[in-house]
Every structure is written in structure tokens, then in C-alpha cells.
PDB file of C-alpha atoms and ligand atoms in Angstrom:
ATOM      1  CA  MET A   1       0.226   0.391  -0.529  1.00 53.00           C
ATOM      2  CA  LYS A   2       2.130   3.017  -1.965  1.00 52.00           C
ATOM      3  CA  THR A   3       0.134   5.783   0.756  1.00 51.00           C
ATOM      4  CA  HIS A   4       1.816   7.956   3.764  1.00 52.00           C
ATOM      5  CA  PRO A   5      -0.021   7.675   6.629  1.00 49.00           C
ATOM      6  CA  ALA A   6       0.876  11.039   8.077  1.00 48.00           C
ATOM      7  CA  ARG A   7       0.317  13.358   5.723  1.00 52.00           C
ATOM      8  CA  LYS A   8      -3.058  15.261   6.076  1.00 57.00           C
ATOM      9  CA  PRO A   9      -5.860  14.362   3.993  1.00 54.00           C
ATOM     10  CA  PRO A  10      -5.533  15.731   0.476  1.00 53.00           C
ATOM     11  CA  PRO A  11      -7.590  19.016   0.004  1.00 48.00           C
ATOM     12  CA  SER A  12     -11.267  17.985  -0.211  1.00 52.00           C
ATOM     13  CA  GLU A  13     -11.439  19.912  -3.173  1.00 57.00           C
ATOM     14  CA  PHE A  14      -9.897  17.023  -5.415  1.00 75.00           C
ATOM     15  CA  LYS A  15     -11.834  14.264  -3.610  1.00 88.00           C
ATOM     16  CA  PRO A  16     -15.297  13.484  -5.362  1.00 95.00           C
ATOM     17  CA  SER A  17     -18.060  14.402  -2.194  1.00 96.00           C
ATOM     18  CA  ALA A  18     -19.334  10.830  -1.547  1.00 97.00           C
ATOM     19  CA  GLU A  19     -22.647  11.281  -3.232  1.00 97.00           C
ATOM     20  CA  GLN A  20     -20.616  11.384  -6.342  1.00 97.00           C
ATOM     21  CA  VAL A  21     -18.994   8.286  -5.968  1.00 98.00           C
ATOM     22  CA  LEU A  22     -22.049   6.379  -5.551  1.00 98.00           C
ATOM     23  CA  ALA A  23     -23.354   7.920  -8.499  1.00 98.00           C
ATOM     24  CA  ALA A  24     -19.868   6.683 -10.535  1.00 98.00           C
ATOM     25  CA  LEU A  25     -20.169   3.074  -9.056  1.00 98.00           C
ATOM     26  CA  ASP A  26     -23.890   3.544 -10.232  1.00 98.00           C
ATOM     27  CA  GLN A  27     -23.036   4.388 -12.891  1.00 98.00           C
ATOM     28  CA  GLY A  28     -19.383   1.787 -13.682  1.00 98.00           C
ATOM     29  CA  ASN A  29     -22.613  -1.153 -12.406  1.00 98.00           C
ATOM     30  CA  ARG A  30     -24.835  -0.050 -15.716  1.00 98.00           C
ATOM     31  CA  ARG A  31     -21.655  -0.344 -18.677  1.00 98.00           C
ATOM     32  CA  PHE A  32     -21.026  -3.915 -16.980  1.00 98.00           C
ATOM     33  CA  ARG A  33     -24.888  -5.058 -16.430  1.00 98.00           C
ATOM     34  CA  GLU A  34     -25.338  -3.976 -20.016  1.00 98.00           C
ATOM     35  CA  ASP A  35     -21.890  -5.532 -21.445  1.00 98.00           C
ATOM     36  CA  ARG A  36     -20.886  -2.155 -22.316  1.00 98.00           C
ATOM     37  CA  PRO A  37     -17.707  -1.387 -19.918  1.00 98.00           C
ATOM     38  CA  ARG A  38     -15.202   1.789 -20.475  1.00 97.00           C
ATOM     39  CA  HIS A  39     -12.116  -0.432 -19.088  1.00 97.00           C
ATOM     40  CA  PRO A  40     -11.916   3.492 -17.631  1.00 97.00           C
ATOM     41  CA  ARG A  41      -7.522   4.579 -16.045  1.00 97.00           C
ATOM     42  CA  THR A  42      -6.061   0.876 -16.954  1.00 96.00           C
ATOM     43  CA  GLY A  43      -3.635   1.342 -19.345  1.00 96.00           C
ATOM     44  CA  PRO A  44      -0.123   2.473 -19.550  1.00 97.00           C
ATOM     45  CA  LEU A  45      -0.112   6.115 -18.278  1.00 96.00           C
ATOM     46  CA  ARG A  46      -2.207   5.043 -15.706  1.00 97.00           C
ATOM     47  CA  ARG A  47       0.365   1.707 -14.488  1.00 97.00           C
ATOM     48  CA  ARG A  48       2.877   4.652 -14.767  1.00 97.00           C
ATOM     49  CA  LEU A  49       0.551   7.526 -12.394  1.00 96.00           C
ATOM     50  CA  ALA A  50       0.126   4.630 -10.187  1.00 96.00           C
ATOM     51  CA  HIS A  51       4.000   3.710  -9.335  1.00 97.00           C
ATOM     52  CA  TYR A  52       4.914   7.603  -8.435  1.00 95.00           C
ATOM     53  CA  ALA A  53       1.598   8.488  -7.258  1.00 94.00           C
ATOM     54  CA  ASP A  54      -0.179   8.420  -3.925  1.00 94.00           C
ATOM     55  CA  GLN A  55      -3.461   6.329  -4.085  1.00 95.00           C
ATOM     56  CA  ALA A  56      -4.734   8.716  -0.964  1.00 95.00           C
ATOM     57  CA  GLU A  57      -5.148  11.588  -4.004  1.00 94.00           C
ATOM     58  CA  HIS A  58      -7.113   9.010  -6.347  1.00 95.00           C
ATOM     59  CA  ALA A  59      -8.914   6.431  -4.830  1.00 97.00           C
ATOM     60  CA  LEU A  60     -13.073   6.812  -4.322  1.00 97.00           C
ATOM     61  CA  ALA A  61     -14.687   4.220  -2.257  1.00 98.00           C
ATOM     62  CA  THR A  62     -13.936   1.643   0.108  1.00 98.00           C
ATOM     63  CA  VAL A  63     -14.893  -2.207  -0.883  1.00 98.00           C
ATOM     64  CA  LEU A  64     -15.827  -4.589   1.283  1.00 98.00           C
ATOM     65  CA  ALA A  65     -16.687  -7.676  -1.139  1.00 98.00           C
ATOM     66  CA  CYS A  66     -17.141 -11.115  -0.596  1.00 98.00           C
ATOM     67  CA  SER A  67     -13.599 -13.221  -1.859  1.00 98.00           C
ATOM     68  CA  ASP A  68     -16.566 -15.707  -4.325  1.00 98.00           C
ATOM     69  CA  SER A  69     -14.927 -15.502  -7.639  1.00 98.00           C
ATOM     70  CA  ARG A  70     -18.073 -14.586  -8.726  1.00 98.00           C
ATOM     71  CA  VAL A  71     -17.788 -10.997  -7.575  1.00 98.00           C
ATOM     72  CA  PRO A  72     -15.259  -9.049  -9.459  1.00 98.00           C
ATOM     73  CA  VAL A  73     -15.139  -5.977  -7.666  1.00 98.00           C
ATOM     74  CA  GLU A  74     -13.260  -3.716 -10.776  1.00 98.00           C
ATOM     75  CA  ARG A  75     -15.025  -5.238 -12.976  1.00 98.00           C
ATOM     76  CA  ILE A  76     -18.832  -5.292 -11.406  1.00 98.00           C
ATOM     77  CA  PHE A  77     -18.103  -1.260 -11.092  1.00 98.00           C
ATOM     78  CA  ASP A  78     -15.828  -0.701 -14.420  1.00 98.00           C
ATOM     79  CA  ALA A  79     -13.698   0.257 -12.174  1.00 98.00           C
ATOM     80  CA  GLY A  80     -10.044   0.594 -13.198  1.00 98.00           C
ATOM     81  CA  ILE A  81      -6.336   2.101 -11.534  1.00 98.00           C
ATOM     82  CA  MET A  82      -6.656   3.602  -8.246  1.00 97.00           C
ATOM     83  CA  ASP A  83     -10.045   3.800  -8.524  1.00 98.00           C
ATOM     84  CA  LEU A  84     -11.048   1.447  -5.392  1.00 98.00           C
ATOM     85  CA  PHE A  85      -9.562   0.092  -2.085  1.00 98.00           C
ATOM     86  CA  VAL A  86     -10.649  -3.718  -1.985  1.00 98.00           C
ATOM     87  CA  VAL A  87     -11.326  -5.683   1.029  1.00 98.00           C
ATOM     88  CA  ARG A  88     -12.184  -9.418   0.659  1.00 98.00           C
ATOM     89  CA  GLN A  89     -13.223 -11.458   3.063  1.00 98.00           C
ATOM     90  CA  ALA A  90     -15.879 -14.630   3.408  1.00 98.00           C
ATOM     91  CA  GLY A  91     -19.044 -13.485   3.133  1.00 98.00           C
ATOM     92  CA  ASN A  92     -17.876  -9.779   3.656  1.00 98.00           C
ATOM     93  CA  VAL A  93     -17.995 -10.095   7.853  1.00 98.00           C
ATOM     94  CA  VAL A  94     -15.735  -7.850   9.070  1.00 98.00           C
ATOM     95  CA  SER A  95     -13.633  -9.152  11.848  1.00 97.00           C
ATOM     96  CA  GLN A  96     -10.856  -7.284  14.044  1.00 97.00           C
ATOM     97  CA  ASP A  97      -7.880  -7.212  11.363  1.00 97.00           C
ATOM     98  CA  THR A  98     -10.957  -6.619   7.920  1.00 98.00           C
ATOM     99  CA  ALA A  99     -11.877  -3.403  10.128  1.00 98.00           C
ATOM    100  CA  ALA A 100      -8.099  -2.800  10.116  1.00 98.00           C
ATOM    101  CA  SER A 101      -8.609  -2.803   6.877  1.00 98.00           C
ATOM    102  CA  LEU A 102     -11.609  -0.978   5.777  1.00 98.00           C
ATOM    103  CA  GLU A 103     -10.390   1.673   8.870  1.00 98.00           C
ATOM    104  CA  TYR A 104      -6.834   1.834   6.517  1.00 98.00           C
ATOM    105  CA  GLY A 105      -8.831   2.850   3.376  1.00 98.00           C
ATOM    106  CA  VAL A 106     -10.929   5.679   5.134  1.00 97.00           C
ATOM    107  CA  LEU A 107      -8.465   7.117   7.985  1.00 97.00           C
ATOM    108  CA  HIS A 108      -5.198   6.880   5.246  1.00 96.00           C
ATOM    109  CA  VAL A 109      -6.312   6.347   1.424  1.00 96.00           C
ATOM    110  CA  HIS A 110      -8.886   8.497   2.607  1.00 96.00           C
ATOM    111  CA  THR A 111     -12.154   7.359   0.527  1.00 97.00           C
ATOM    112  CA  PRO A 112     -15.246   9.266   0.760  1.00 97.00           C
ATOM    113  CA  LEU A 113     -17.582   6.466   1.335  1.00 98.00           C
ATOM    114  CA  VAL A 114     -17.615   2.935   2.026  1.00 98.00           C
ATOM    115  CA  VAL A 115     -19.322  -0.106   0.341  1.00 98.00           C
ATOM    116  CA  VAL A 116     -20.407  -2.771   2.207  1.00 98.00           C
ATOM    117  CA  LEU A 117     -21.276  -5.288  -1.411  1.00 98.00           C
ATOM    118  CA  GLY A 118     -23.014  -8.870  -0.535  1.00 98.00           C
ATOM    119  CA  HIS A 119     -23.838 -10.981  -2.897  1.00 98.00           C
ATOM    120  CA  THR A 120     -26.659 -13.518  -4.351  1.00 98.00           C
ATOM    121  CA  GLY A 121     -26.601 -17.002  -3.537  1.00 97.00           C
ATOM    122  CA  CYS A 122     -23.355 -16.333  -0.734  1.00 98.00           C
ATOM    123  CA  GLY A 123     -21.996 -20.215   0.270  1.00 97.00           C
ATOM    124  CA  ALA A 124     -20.870 -18.250   3.755  1.00 97.00           C
ATOM    125  CA  VAL A 125     -24.182 -17.193   4.270  1.00 97.00           C
ATOM    126  CA  THR A 126     -25.859 -19.703   3.204  1.00 96.00           C
ATOM    127  CA  ALA A 127     -23.888 -22.285   5.596  1.00 96.00           C
ATOM    128  CA  ALA A 128     -24.842 -19.869   8.346  1.00 96.00           C
ATOM    129  CA  TRP A 129     -28.106 -20.671   7.426  1.00 93.00           C
ATOM    130  CA  GLN A 130     -28.396 -24.325   6.703  1.00 92.00           C
ATOM    131  CA  ARG A 131     -26.578 -24.641  10.418  1.00 91.00           C
ATOM    132  CA  GLN A 132     -28.643 -22.587  12.183  1.00 87.00           C
ATOM    133  CA  SER A 133     -32.013 -24.126  10.768  1.00 84.00           C
ATOM    134  CA  GLN A 134     -31.438 -26.796  10.004  1.00 81.00           C
ATOM    135  CA  GLY A 135     -28.281 -27.841  12.334  1.00 80.00           C
ATOM    136  CA  ALA A 136     -26.919 -28.460  10.166  1.00 77.00           C
ATOM    137  CA  GLY A 137     -22.328 -29.858  11.600  1.00 79.00           C
ATOM    138  CA  GLY A 138     -19.672 -27.097  12.185  1.00 82.00           C
ATOM    139  CA  LEU A 139     -16.642 -26.534   9.390  1.00 87.00           C
ATOM    140  CA  GLY A 140     -13.929 -27.481  11.541  1.00 91.00           C
ATOM    141  CA  PRO A 141     -12.499 -23.969  13.561  1.00 92.00           C
ATOM    142  CA  ASN A 142     -11.276 -21.313  11.224  1.00 94.00           C
ATOM    143  CA  LEU A 143     -14.628 -21.411   9.242  1.00 94.00           C
ATOM    144  CA  ASP A 144     -17.225 -21.888  11.929  1.00 93.00           C
ATOM    145  CA  ARG A 145     -15.215 -18.869  13.582  1.00 95.00           C
ATOM    146  CA  LEU A 146     -16.137 -16.883   9.635  1.00 96.00           C
ATOM    147  CA  LEU A 147     -19.020 -18.117  10.497  1.00 96.00           C
ATOM    148  CA  ALA A 148     -20.034 -16.893  13.636  1.00 96.00           C
ATOM    149  CA  TYR A 149     -20.102 -13.326  12.047  1.00 97.00           C
ATOM    150  CA  ILE A 150     -23.240 -14.084  10.240  1.00 98.00           C
ATOM    151  CA  GLU A 151     -25.424 -15.261  13.002  1.00 96.00           C
ATOM    152  CA  PRO A 152     -26.266 -12.418  14.778  1.00 96.00           C
ATOM    153  CA  ALA A 153     -28.076 -11.095  11.072  1.00 97.00           C
ATOM    154  CA  LEU A 154     -30.066 -14.841  11.313  1.00 96.00           C
ATOM    155  CA  ALA A 155     -30.501 -13.873  14.661  1.00 94.00           C
ATOM    156  CA  ARG A 156     -32.558 -11.008  13.784  1.00 93.00           C
ATOM    157  CA  MET A 157     -35.090 -12.271  11.269  1.00 90.00           C
ATOM    158  CA  PRO A 158     -38.340 -13.291  11.981  1.00 82.00           C
ATOM    159  CA  GLN A 159     -39.333 -17.105  13.001  1.00 80.00           C
ATOM    160  CA  PRO A 160     -41.286 -18.401  11.048  1.00 72.00           C
ATOM    161  CA  PHE A 161     -40.335 -16.652   8.283  1.00 75.00           C
ATOM    162  CA  PRO A 162     -42.999 -14.453   5.702  1.00 74.00           C
ATOM    163  CA  GLY A 163     -42.184 -16.410   2.286  1.00 71.00           C
ATOM    164  CA  ALA A 164     -40.822 -19.852   4.414  1.00 74.00           C
ATOM    165  CA  GLY A 165     -38.453 -21.105   0.769  1.00 87.00           C
ATOM    166  CA  GLN A 166     -34.788 -21.917   1.647  1.00 88.00           C
ATOM    167  CA  GLU A 167     -33.919 -18.817  -1.370  1.00 91.00           C
ATOM    168  CA  GLU A 168     -36.471 -15.965  -0.287  1.00 91.00           C
ATOM    169  CA  GLN A 169     -34.545 -16.473   3.495  1.00 93.00           C
ATOM    170  CA  ILE A 170     -31.303 -16.685   2.001  1.00 94.00           C
ATOM    171  CA  ALA A 171     -31.770 -13.241   0.263  1.00 95.00           C
ATOM    172  CA  ALA A 172     -33.013 -12.037   3.378  1.00 95.00           C
ATOM    173  CA  ALA A 173     -29.991 -13.123   4.857  1.00 96.00           C
ATOM    174  CA  VAL A 174     -27.902 -11.813   2.562  1.00 98.00           C
ATOM    175  CA  GLU A 175     -29.213  -8.619   3.376  1.00 97.00           C
ATOM    176  CA  GLU A 176     -29.375  -8.811   7.384  1.00 97.00           C
ATOM    177  CA  ASN A 177     -26.083  -9.788   6.562  1.00 98.00           C
ATOM    178  CA  VAL A 178     -24.582  -6.266   4.849  1.00 98.00           C
ATOM    179  CA  TRP A 179     -26.658  -4.662   7.939  1.00 98.00           C
ATOM    180  CA  GLN A 180     -24.221  -6.188  10.093  1.00 98.00           C
ATOM    181  CA  ALA A 181     -21.062  -5.755   8.294  1.00 98.00           C
ATOM    182  CA  LEU A 182     -21.826  -2.582   8.322  1.00 98.00           C
ATOM    183  CA  ALA A 183     -22.645  -1.891  12.335  1.00 98.00           C
ATOM    184  CA  ASP A 184     -19.874  -4.990  12.702  1.00 98.00           C
ATOM    185  CA  LEU A 185     -17.542  -1.971  11.706  1.00 98.00           C
ATOM    186  CA  GLY A 186     -18.359   0.782  13.905  1.00 98.00           C
ATOM    187  CA  ARG A 187     -18.255  -1.009  16.528  1.00 97.00           C
ATOM    188  CA  LEU A 188     -14.369  -3.018  15.990  1.00 98.00           C
ATOM    189  CA  SER A 189     -13.371   0.562  14.489  1.00 98.00           C
ATOM    190  CA  PRO A 190     -14.487   3.404  16.870  1.00 97.00           C
ATOM    191  CA  GLU A 191     -12.364   5.800  14.858  1.00 97.00           C
ATOM    192  CA  VAL A 192     -14.085   5.264  10.977  1.00 98.00           C
ATOM    193  CA  ARG A 193     -17.554   5.475  13.204  1.00 97.00           C
ATOM    194  CA  ARG A 194     -15.702   9.032  14.177  1.00 97.00           C
ATOM    195  CA  ALA A 195     -14.806   9.645  10.850  1.00 97.00           C
ATOM    196  CA  HIS A 196     -18.428   9.326   9.723  1.00 97.00           C
ATOM    197  CA  GLN A 197     -19.623  11.019  12.907  1.00 96.00           C
ATOM    198  CA  GLU A 198     -17.981  13.995  12.091  1.00 96.00           C
ATOM    199  CA  GLY A 199     -19.166  13.934   8.298  1.00 95.00           C
ATOM    200  CA  ARG A 200     -15.957  12.794   6.765  1.00 95.00           C
ATOM    201  CA  VAL A 201     -16.468   9.744   5.209  1.00 97.00           C
ATOM    202  CA  ALA A 202     -19.994   8.019   4.023  1.00 98.00           C
ATOM    203  CA  VAL A 203     -21.203   4.257   3.545  1.00 98.00           C
ATOM    204  CA  ALA A 204     -23.804   3.107   1.645  1.00 98.00           C
ATOM    205  CA  GLY A 205     -24.871  -1.230   1.486  1.00 98.00           C
ATOM    206  CA  ALA A 206     -25.695  -2.733  -1.870  1.00 98.00           C
ATOM    207  CA  VAL A 207     -26.046  -6.436  -2.882  1.00 98.00           C
ATOM    208  CA  TYR A 208     -25.212  -7.736  -6.384  1.00 98.00           C
ATOM    209  CA  GLN A 209     -26.409  -9.862  -7.824  1.00 98.00           C
ATOM    210  CA  LEU A 210     -25.289 -13.106  -9.680  1.00 98.00           C
ATOM    211  CA  ALA A 211     -28.363 -13.103 -11.953  1.00 97.00           C
ATOM    212  CA  ASP A 212     -27.566 -10.034 -14.177  1.00 98.00           C
ATOM    213  CA  GLY A 213     -24.902  -8.487 -12.935  1.00 98.00           C
ATOM    214  CA  GLY A 214     -26.599  -5.675 -11.286  1.00 98.00           C
ATOM    215  CA  VAL A 215     -25.564  -4.232  -8.167  1.00 98.00           C
ATOM    216  CA  ARG A 216     -28.534  -3.322  -5.668  1.00 98.00           C
ATOM    217  CA  TRP A 217     -28.262   0.269  -3.948  1.00 98.00           C
ATOM    218  CA  LEU A 218     -29.921  -0.621   0.187  1.00 98.00           C
ATOM    219  CA  ASP A 219     -31.708   2.108   2.388  1.00 98.00           C
ATOM    220  CA  ARG A 220     -28.788   4.650   2.334  1.00 96.00           C
ATOM    221  CA  ARG A 221     -29.849   6.010   5.772  1.00 96.00           C
ATOM    222  CA  ARG A 222     -30.507   2.876   7.629  1.00 97.00           C
ATOM    223  CA  ALA A 223     -26.242   1.393   6.331  1.00 97.00           C
ATOM    224  CA  GLN A 224     -25.327   4.985   8.366  1.00 96.00           C
ATOM    225  CA  GLU A 225     -27.398   3.587  11.175  1.00 97.00           C
ATOM    226  CA  ALA A 226     -25.963   0.539  11.474  1.00 97.00           C
ATOM    227  CA  LEU A 227     -22.916   1.990  10.968  1.00 97.00           C
ATOM    228  CA  GLN A 228     -23.184   4.160  14.585  1.00 95.00           C
ATOM    229  CA  GLY A 229     -25.285   0.690  16.309  1.00 92.00           C
ATOM    230  CA  ARG A 230     -28.396   0.497  15.498  1.00 77.00           C
ATOM    231  CA  PRO A 231     -28.358  -2.164  12.809  1.00 68.00           C
TER     232      PRO A 231
HETATM  233 ZN1  LIG B   1     -20.277 -14.411  -0.189  1.00 83.22          ZN
END
């Protein structure tokens, strides 16, 4: 990570607002799902710039996504080099180490926006759901610890679930897990929570839809509340 932690944030006029970044991500996703990507900022000039530049003067958003190979983050948003500070973790859960990487994106890469991107058909969310609802066996200590980050989201889902099908329940769990990740980020990183309170960063939740390549943005106000501890 080529940046200078001691530096002050770049003047705000060099960075777009969170709303402008959201609009740019949304436009990039539209190009991706309509199969007309531009692959911006990826050519030789950009690569040379990346060698010399401070990413903090360029990166637009910090994105937490699942490790799933079906969710290639830069492609989904038709983004280029130095556009996104990406953290990937199975189930897009926020452990202490994930929170540290996201905190780096906010405090040192100075992105005006953090996006938590869940996705349909998430294997980690499905495994956690099967364990809770069907008493499926453990997956070993490491994976069980990872799935434990998803359990509070499942515990908030109504029982019995309206629309009893497994597909509907997992879709709802994926969304609930986005709120959980934002809440865990706020809980594990007081620094990010403070930056958010002071208006230096905004947050957004979204779900990537494997079926059509679209990104569905979730309720903006609820994302801010989840980060502040009200998932
Ligand atoms: Zn996943």
C-alpha cells in the first residue's frame, strides 16, 4: 500500500463527494451489466501514474466484498487502477483484521465512501443459515469462527419467516448480513465511527445480483444507522 500515513487528507476539492462516488459506481455497474464496459484508467499512463502517485489522492471508495470468484469488484463497477480500495473476506464479514483494513481505507486512503457489498447466493451466508435452521454440522474451527460473524444477522430474522422458501430466506439473510457488517465495522473501529460522525466518510450497503450483474443499493439511511450501532 503506497501511501503516507502521516500526511494530512488531500484538500477536499481533489476528491469527489460520497454522492458523486456513488453515482460513478452506479454508472460503472450499468456499463458492466449492459455489457459495454470502458475499462477506464487501466492503460500504460495510469499504471505509470500508480507507480509514482499517492493512492490517497485518487481512490474513490473503500469496498468490502465477499471472496467469491463470481464477484470481481473492479469489473462489477467498471473501475480502474487506484479507483477502489478493496477488502475481500468470505461472507463479507467484518472481523478485527477486516476492520483494520477498512479503517486504513478511510483514515489513510481518505476515500469519501465505504461500500459493503453482499451478493446473492453467498455460500458463507448459506452455510450459516443451514447451520442455524437445519442443525448442519460444523465446518471446522476456522470456518465456524467466520460463520459466527453472520449469526447475529440470522438471529434478527423473523421466525417463522414470511415466505418460507429457502431462497427467500437466504436472500433476506444476505441483506441482513450487510447491516451486520456495517454494525461490526462501527463496533470494531471507533476511528471509522468517529470519521462518519464528523462527516468525513459516508457508508452504503449493496447486494450484487449474480443473475444479471446488477448492484442493488440498499436503504442509505439504514446504512448510516447500522454503522452507528443500530443494525
Ligand atoms: Zn459470498
